[in-house]
């Protein structure tokens, strides 16, 4: 691809990844029952609700999992991949495109949680005000991942549970998401 197409592909990826991030945040905040009075939670709900309200009439939540938000995040990955294939002048096979976009959503969700856990652990080291909206939202979202290990991996005053969770997420990206991405790419491009 030319330099201009590379730049356009980067902008396309950023735009669709921002949409996917917003809807993954919505799904994670609902699943973890984040405080709705948090200004960040209100921002997320305000900007995702117009899209999710009609979909939720057809696709309701399953337990605490917002399936409509996950569907929109998956559709964002599907459209992103479709636009990127179009930029390369390729028409992917439909089944491969479905598998590839699902694998990309899984990889993106793992990366999303990896960044959240790292950001939360970095913020907690500097002990900001616990009432700070970002700290509260991150704490609620990463707590289900850290809770099983919390207090078990403490050496001195340092809790290594975020490190173990980050390593687990990295291994999941390598051992689960990467093979699915390869499979999806092979199915999408094979003619």
PDB file of C-alpha atoms in Angstrom:
ATOM      1  CA  UNK A   1       0.000   0.000   0.000  1.00  0.00           C
ATOM      2  CA  UNK A   2       1.088   3.552  -0.584  1.00  0.00           C
ATOM      3  CA  UNK A   3       1.886   5.941   2.232  1.00  0.00           C
ATOM      4  CA  UNK A   4      -1.443   7.724   1.774  1.00  0.00           C
ATOM      5  CA  UNK A   5      -3.361   4.446   1.986  1.00  0.00           C
ATOM      6  CA  UNK A   6      -1.378   3.471   5.086  1.00  0.00           C
ATOM      7  CA  UNK A   7      -2.315   6.770   6.714  1.00  0.00           C
ATOM      8  CA  UNK A   8      -5.964   6.328   5.759  1.00  0.00           C
ATOM      9  CA  UNK A   9      -5.928   2.734   7.055  1.00  0.00           C
ATOM     10  CA  UNK A  10      -4.544   4.012  10.364  1.00  0.00           C
ATOM     11  CA  UNK A  11      -7.359   6.573  10.639  1.00  0.00           C
ATOM     12  CA  UNK A  12      -9.954   3.910   9.805  1.00  0.00           C
ATOM     13  CA  UNK A  13      -8.548   1.602  12.471  1.00  0.00           C
ATOM     14  CA  UNK A  14      -8.503   4.376  15.065  1.00  0.00           C
ATOM     15  CA  UNK A  15     -12.096   5.380  14.331  1.00  0.00           C
ATOM     16  CA  UNK A  16     -13.521   1.858  14.489  1.00  0.00           C
ATOM     17  CA  UNK A  17     -11.384   0.941  17.518  1.00  0.00           C
ATOM     18  CA  UNK A  18     -12.691   4.028  19.344  1.00  0.00           C
ATOM     19  CA  UNK A  19     -16.260   2.887  18.677  1.00  0.00           C
ATOM     20  CA  UNK A  20     -15.438  -0.647  19.830  1.00  0.00           C
ATOM     21  CA  UNK A  21     -13.767   0.724  22.968  1.00  0.00           C
ATOM     22  CA  UNK A  22     -16.826   2.783  23.861  1.00  0.00           C
ATOM     23  CA  UNK A  23     -19.161  -0.193  23.532  1.00  0.00           C
ATOM     24  CA  UNK A  24     -16.774  -2.558  25.337  1.00  0.00           C
ATOM     25  CA  UNK A  25     -16.624  -0.033  28.166  1.00  0.00           C
ATOM     26  CA  UNK A  26     -20.420  -0.025  28.240  1.00  0.00           C
ATOM     27  CA  UNK A  27     -20.572  -3.822  28.380  1.00  0.00           C
ATOM     28  CA  UNK A  28     -17.861  -4.017  31.061  1.00  0.00           C
ATOM     29  CA  UNK A  29     -19.424  -1.236  33.146  1.00  0.00           C
ATOM     30  CA  UNK A  30     -22.820  -2.945  33.092  1.00  0.00           C
ATOM     31  CA  UNK A  31     -21.383  -6.385  33.805  1.00  0.00           C
ATOM     32  CA  UNK A  32     -19.481  -5.033  36.816  1.00  0.00           C
ATOM     33  CA  UNK A  33     -22.329  -2.782  37.937  1.00  0.00           C
ATOM     34  CA  UNK A  34     -20.334   0.418  37.783  1.00  0.00           C
ATOM     35  CA  UNK A  35     -21.712   3.371  39.716  1.00  0.00           C
ATOM     36  CA  UNK A  36     -24.068   5.288  37.437  1.00  0.00           C
ATOM     37  CA  UNK A  37     -23.415   8.511  39.357  1.00  0.00           C
ATOM     38  CA  UNK A  38     -19.819   8.470  38.111  1.00  0.00           C
ATOM     39  CA  UNK A  39     -19.492  11.151  35.378  1.00  0.00           C
ATOM     40  CA  UNK A  40     -17.527   8.757  33.150  1.00  0.00           C
ATOM     41  CA  UNK A  41     -20.254   6.130  33.434  1.00  0.00           C
ATOM     42  CA  UNK A  42     -22.844   8.750  32.548  1.00  0.00           C
ATOM     43  CA  UNK A  43     -20.777   9.760  29.499  1.00  0.00           C
ATOM     44  CA  UNK A  44     -20.560   6.147  28.339  1.00  0.00           C
ATOM     45  CA  UNK A  45     -24.282   5.528  28.848  1.00  0.00           C
ATOM     46  CA  UNK A  46     -25.289   8.815  27.212  1.00  0.00           C
ATOM     47  CA  UNK A  47     -23.345   8.185  24.008  1.00  0.00           C
ATOM     48  CA  UNK A  48     -24.069   4.478  23.631  1.00  0.00           C
ATOM     49  CA  UNK A  49     -27.725   4.419  24.579  1.00  0.00           C
ATOM     50  CA  UNK A  50     -29.143   5.864  21.310  1.00  0.00           C
ATOM     51  CA  UNK A  51     -27.523   3.009  19.403  1.00  0.00           C
ATOM     52  CA  UNK A  52     -28.231   0.274  21.955  1.00  0.00           C
ATOM     53  CA  UNK A  53     -31.846   1.097  22.880  1.00  0.00           C
ATOM     54  CA  UNK A  54     -33.413  -0.231  19.644  1.00  0.00           C
ATOM     55  CA  UNK A  55     -31.117  -3.268  19.539  1.00  0.00           C
ATOM     56  CA  UNK A  56     -31.897  -4.176  23.160  1.00  0.00           C
ATOM     57  CA  UNK A  57     -35.578  -4.550  22.274  1.00  0.00           C
ATOM     58  CA  UNK A  58     -34.591  -7.458  20.043  1.00  0.00           C
ATOM     59  CA  UNK A  59     -31.454  -8.652  21.851  1.00  0.00           C
ATOM     60  CA  UNK A  60     -31.886  -8.318  25.620  1.00  0.00           C
ATOM     61  CA  UNK A  61     -29.167  -8.721  28.212  1.00  0.00           C
ATOM     62  CA  UNK A  62     -28.099 -12.197  29.213  1.00  0.00           C
ATOM     63  CA  UNK A  63     -27.598 -12.129  32.956  1.00  0.00           C
ATOM     64  CA  UNK A  64     -25.481  -8.986  33.388  1.00  0.00           C
ATOM     65  CA  UNK A  65     -23.903  -9.180  29.936  1.00  0.00           C
ATOM     66  CA  UNK A  66     -25.026  -6.513  27.479  1.00  0.00           C
ATOM     67  CA  UNK A  67     -25.235  -8.528  24.277  1.00  0.00           C
ATOM     68  CA  UNK A  68     -26.289  -5.500  22.237  1.00  0.00           C
ATOM     69  CA  UNK A  69     -23.084  -3.631  23.158  1.00  0.00           C
ATOM     70  CA  UNK A  70     -20.987  -6.663  22.255  1.00  0.00           C
ATOM     71  CA  UNK A  71     -22.855  -6.970  18.956  1.00  0.00           C
ATOM     72  CA  UNK A  72     -22.146  -3.332  18.084  1.00  0.00           C
ATOM     73  CA  UNK A  73     -18.470  -3.751  19.022  1.00  0.00           C
ATOM     74  CA  UNK A  74     -18.304  -6.852  16.807  1.00  0.00           C
ATOM     75  CA  UNK A  75     -20.012  -4.998  13.947  1.00  0.00           C
ATOM     76  CA  UNK A  76     -17.460  -2.197  14.320  1.00  0.00           C
ATOM     77  CA  UNK A  77     -14.674  -4.755  13.918  1.00  0.00           C
ATOM     78  CA  UNK A  78     -16.472  -6.313  10.950  1.00  0.00           C
ATOM     79  CA  UNK A  79     -16.890  -2.960   9.197  1.00  0.00           C
ATOM     80  CA  UNK A  80     -13.301  -1.999   9.984  1.00  0.00           C
ATOM     81  CA  UNK A  81     -11.991  -5.177   8.412  1.00  0.00           C
ATOM     82  CA  UNK A  82     -14.304  -4.756   5.400  1.00  0.00           C
ATOM     83  CA  UNK A  83     -13.050  -1.198   4.804  1.00  0.00           C
ATOM     84  CA  UNK A  84      -9.425  -2.301   5.189  1.00  0.00           C
ATOM     85  CA  UNK A  85      -9.921  -5.115   2.674  1.00  0.00           C
ATOM     86  CA  UNK A  86     -11.561  -2.628   0.300  1.00  0.00           C
ATOM     87  CA  UNK A  87      -8.539  -0.333   0.628  1.00  0.00           C
ATOM     88  CA  UNK A  88      -6.331  -3.247  -0.435  1.00  0.00           C
ATOM     89  CA  UNK A  89      -8.658  -4.000  -3.342  1.00  0.00           C
ATOM     90  CA  UNK A  90      -9.767  -7.363  -1.964  1.00  0.00           C
ATOM     91  CA  UNK A  91     -13.207  -8.841  -1.500  1.00  0.00           C
ATOM     92  CA  UNK A  92     -13.051 -11.245   1.466  1.00  0.00           C
ATOM     93  CA  UNK A  93     -15.090 -14.398   1.833  1.00  0.00           C
ATOM     94  CA  UNK A  94     -18.033 -13.863   4.140  1.00  0.00           C
ATOM     95  CA  UNK A  95     -17.314 -16.732   6.546  1.00  0.00           C
ATOM     96  CA  UNK A  96     -13.690 -15.690   6.858  1.00  0.00           C
ATOM     97  CA  UNK A  97     -14.739 -12.098   7.475  1.00  0.00           C
ATOM     98  CA  UNK A  98     -17.068 -13.233  10.288  1.00  0.00           C
ATOM     99  CA  UNK A  99     -14.365 -15.360  11.935  1.00  0.00           C
ATOM    100  CA  UNK A 100     -11.740 -12.654  11.468  1.00  0.00           C
ATOM    101  CA  UNK A 101     -13.901  -9.921  12.988  1.00  0.00           C
ATOM    102  CA  UNK A 102     -14.835 -12.154  15.924  1.00  0.00           C
ATOM    103  CA  UNK A 103     -11.153 -12.970  16.494  1.00  0.00           C
ATOM    104  CA  UNK A 104     -10.287  -9.277  16.266  1.00  0.00           C
ATOM    105  CA  UNK A 105     -12.950  -8.463  18.843  1.00  0.00           C
ATOM    106  CA  UNK A 106     -11.532 -11.112  21.180  1.00  0.00           C
ATOM    107  CA  UNK A 107      -7.992  -9.816  20.691  1.00  0.00           C
ATOM    108  CA  UNK A 108      -9.168  -6.241  21.146  1.00  0.00           C
ATOM    109  CA  UNK A 109     -11.060  -7.132  24.338  1.00  0.00           C
ATOM    110  CA  UNK A 110      -7.963  -8.834  25.751  1.00  0.00           C
ATOM    111  CA  UNK A 111      -5.848  -5.805  24.875  1.00  0.00           C
ATOM    112  CA  UNK A 112      -8.561  -3.547  26.324  1.00  0.00           C
ATOM    113  CA  UNK A 113      -8.425  -5.352  29.678  1.00  0.00           C
ATOM    114  CA  UNK A 114      -4.636  -5.449  29.574  1.00  0.00           C
ATOM    115  CA  UNK A 115      -4.503  -1.656  29.235  1.00  0.00           C
ATOM    116  CA  UNK A 116      -7.149  -1.201  31.943  1.00  0.00           C
ATOM    117  CA  UNK A 117      -5.332  -3.433  34.440  1.00  0.00           C
ATOM    118  CA  UNK A 118      -2.017  -1.732  33.708  1.00  0.00           C
ATOM    119  CA  UNK A 119      -3.571   1.735  33.991  1.00  0.00           C
ATOM    120  CA  UNK A 120      -5.370   0.842  37.215  1.00  0.00           C
ATOM    121  CA  UNK A 121      -2.232  -0.612  38.804  1.00  0.00           C
ATOM    122  CA  UNK A 122      -0.210   2.427  37.763  1.00  0.00           C
ATOM    123  CA  UNK A 123      -2.825   4.795  39.191  1.00  0.00           C
ATOM    124  CA  UNK A 124      -3.087   2.811  42.417  1.00  0.00           C
ATOM    125  CA  UNK A 125       0.679   3.070  42.972  1.00  0.00           C
ATOM    126  CA  UNK A 126       0.441   6.833  43.138  1.00  0.00           C
ATOM    127  CA  UNK A 127      -2.610   6.633  45.447  1.00  0.00           C
ATOM    128  CA  UNK A 128      -4.820   9.337  43.938  1.00  0.00           C
ATOM    129  CA  UNK A 129      -8.077  10.274  45.520  1.00  0.00           C
ATOM    130  CA  UNK A 130     -10.227   7.120  45.576  1.00  0.00           C
ATOM    131  CA  UNK A 131     -13.247   9.236  44.672  1.00  0.00           C
ATOM    132  CA  UNK A 132     -11.666  10.248  41.377  1.00  0.00           C
ATOM    133  CA  UNK A 133     -14.074   9.094  38.585  1.00  0.00           C
ATOM    134  CA  UNK A 134     -11.492   7.326  36.412  1.00  0.00           C
ATOM    135  CA  UNK A 135      -9.988   5.480  39.380  1.00  0.00           C
ATOM    136  CA  UNK A 136     -13.439   4.333  40.536  1.00  0.00           C
ATOM    137  CA  UNK A 137     -14.510   3.151  37.076  1.00  0.00           C
ATOM    138  CA  UNK A 138     -11.249   1.301  36.415  1.00  0.00           C
ATOM    139  CA  UNK A 139     -11.346  -0.260  39.863  1.00  0.00           C
ATOM    140  CA  UNK A 140     -14.835  -1.636  39.308  1.00  0.00           C
ATOM    141  CA  UNK A 141     -14.024  -2.987  35.834  1.00  0.00           C
ATOM    142  CA  UNK A 142     -10.720  -4.698  36.704  1.00  0.00           C
ATOM    143  CA  UNK A 143     -11.868  -6.032  40.086  1.00  0.00           C
ATOM    144  CA  UNK A 144     -13.391  -9.286  38.697  1.00  0.00           C
ATOM    145  CA  UNK A 145     -10.029 -10.167  37.144  1.00  0.00           C
ATOM    146  CA  UNK A 146      -7.988  -9.290  40.215  1.00  0.00           C
ATOM    147  CA  UNK A 147     -10.314 -10.549  42.955  1.00  0.00           C
ATOM    148  CA  UNK A 148      -9.353 -14.269  42.732  1.00  0.00           C
ATOM    149  CA  UNK A 149      -5.650 -13.407  43.182  1.00  0.00           C
ATOM    150  CA  UNK A 150      -5.872 -10.420  45.496  1.00  0.00           C
ATOM    151  CA  UNK A 151      -3.957 -10.945  48.732  1.00  0.00           C
ATOM    152  CA  UNK A 152      -2.389 -14.221  47.589  1.00  0.00           C
ATOM    153  CA  UNK A 153       0.572 -12.789  45.732  1.00  0.00           C
ATOM    154  CA  UNK A 154       1.734 -10.145  48.181  1.00  0.00           C
ATOM    155  CA  UNK A 155       5.444  -9.783  48.835  1.00  0.00           C
ATOM    156  CA  UNK A 156       6.191  -7.143  51.436  1.00  0.00           C
ATOM    157  CA  UNK A 157       3.899  -4.250  50.537  1.00  0.00           C
ATOM    158  CA  UNK A 158       3.615  -5.130  46.843  1.00  0.00           C
ATOM    159  CA  UNK A 159       0.686  -7.069  45.396  1.00  0.00           C
ATOM    160  CA  UNK A 160       1.729  -8.932  42.261  1.00  0.00           C
ATOM    161  CA  UNK A 161      -1.805  -9.954  41.242  1.00  0.00           C
ATOM    162  CA  UNK A 162      -2.000  -7.289  38.470  1.00  0.00           C
ATOM    163  CA  UNK A 163       1.265  -8.633  37.048  1.00  0.00           C
ATOM    164  CA  UNK A 164      -0.084 -12.185  36.937  1.00  0.00           C
ATOM    165  CA  UNK A 165      -3.324 -10.990  35.314  1.00  0.00           C
ATOM    166  CA  UNK A 166      -1.365  -9.027  32.694  1.00  0.00           C
ATOM    167  CA  UNK A 167       0.768 -12.076  31.913  1.00  0.00           C
ATOM    168  CA  UNK A 168      -2.384 -14.192  31.627  1.00  0.00           C
ATOM    169  CA  UNK A 169      -3.955 -11.689  29.233  1.00  0.00           C
ATOM    170  CA  UNK A 170      -0.779 -11.584  27.126  1.00  0.00           C
ATOM    171  CA  UNK A 171      -0.711 -15.394  26.967  1.00  0.00           C
ATOM    172  CA  UNK A 172      -4.387 -15.453  25.961  1.00  0.00           C
ATOM    173  CA  UNK A 173      -3.630 -13.036  23.129  1.00  0.00           C
ATOM    174  CA  UNK A 174      -0.763 -15.250  21.923  1.00  0.00           C
ATOM    175  CA  UNK A 175      -2.338 -18.676  22.423  1.00  0.00           C
ATOM    176  CA  UNK A 176      -6.028 -18.002  21.712  1.00  0.00           C
ATOM    177  CA  UNK A 177      -6.552 -14.793  19.757  1.00  0.00           C
ATOM    178  CA  UNK A 178      -3.553 -15.020  17.406  1.00  0.00           C
ATOM    179  CA  UNK A 179      -4.430 -18.493  16.030  1.00  0.00           C
ATOM    180  CA  UNK A 180      -8.041 -17.360  15.531  1.00  0.00           C
ATOM    181  CA  UNK A 181      -6.834 -14.244  13.712  1.00  0.00           C
ATOM    182  CA  UNK A 182      -4.656 -16.402  11.455  1.00  0.00           C
ATOM    183  CA  UNK A 183      -7.539 -18.772  10.762  1.00  0.00           C
ATOM    184  CA  UNK A 184      -9.890 -15.883   9.995  1.00  0.00           C
ATOM    185  CA  UNK A 185      -7.369 -14.259   7.659  1.00  0.00           C
ATOM    186  CA  UNK A 186      -6.802 -17.537   5.807  1.00  0.00           C
ATOM    187  CA  UNK A 187     -10.560 -18.088   5.437  1.00  0.00           C
ATOM    188  CA  UNK A 188     -11.165 -14.486   4.338  1.00  0.00           C
ATOM    189  CA  UNK A 189      -8.423 -14.267   1.742  1.00  0.00           C
ATOM    190  CA  UNK A 190      -8.343 -17.801   0.292  1.00  0.00           C
ATOM    191  CA  UNK A 191      -9.997 -17.720  -3.067  1.00  0.00           C
TER     192      UNK A 191
END
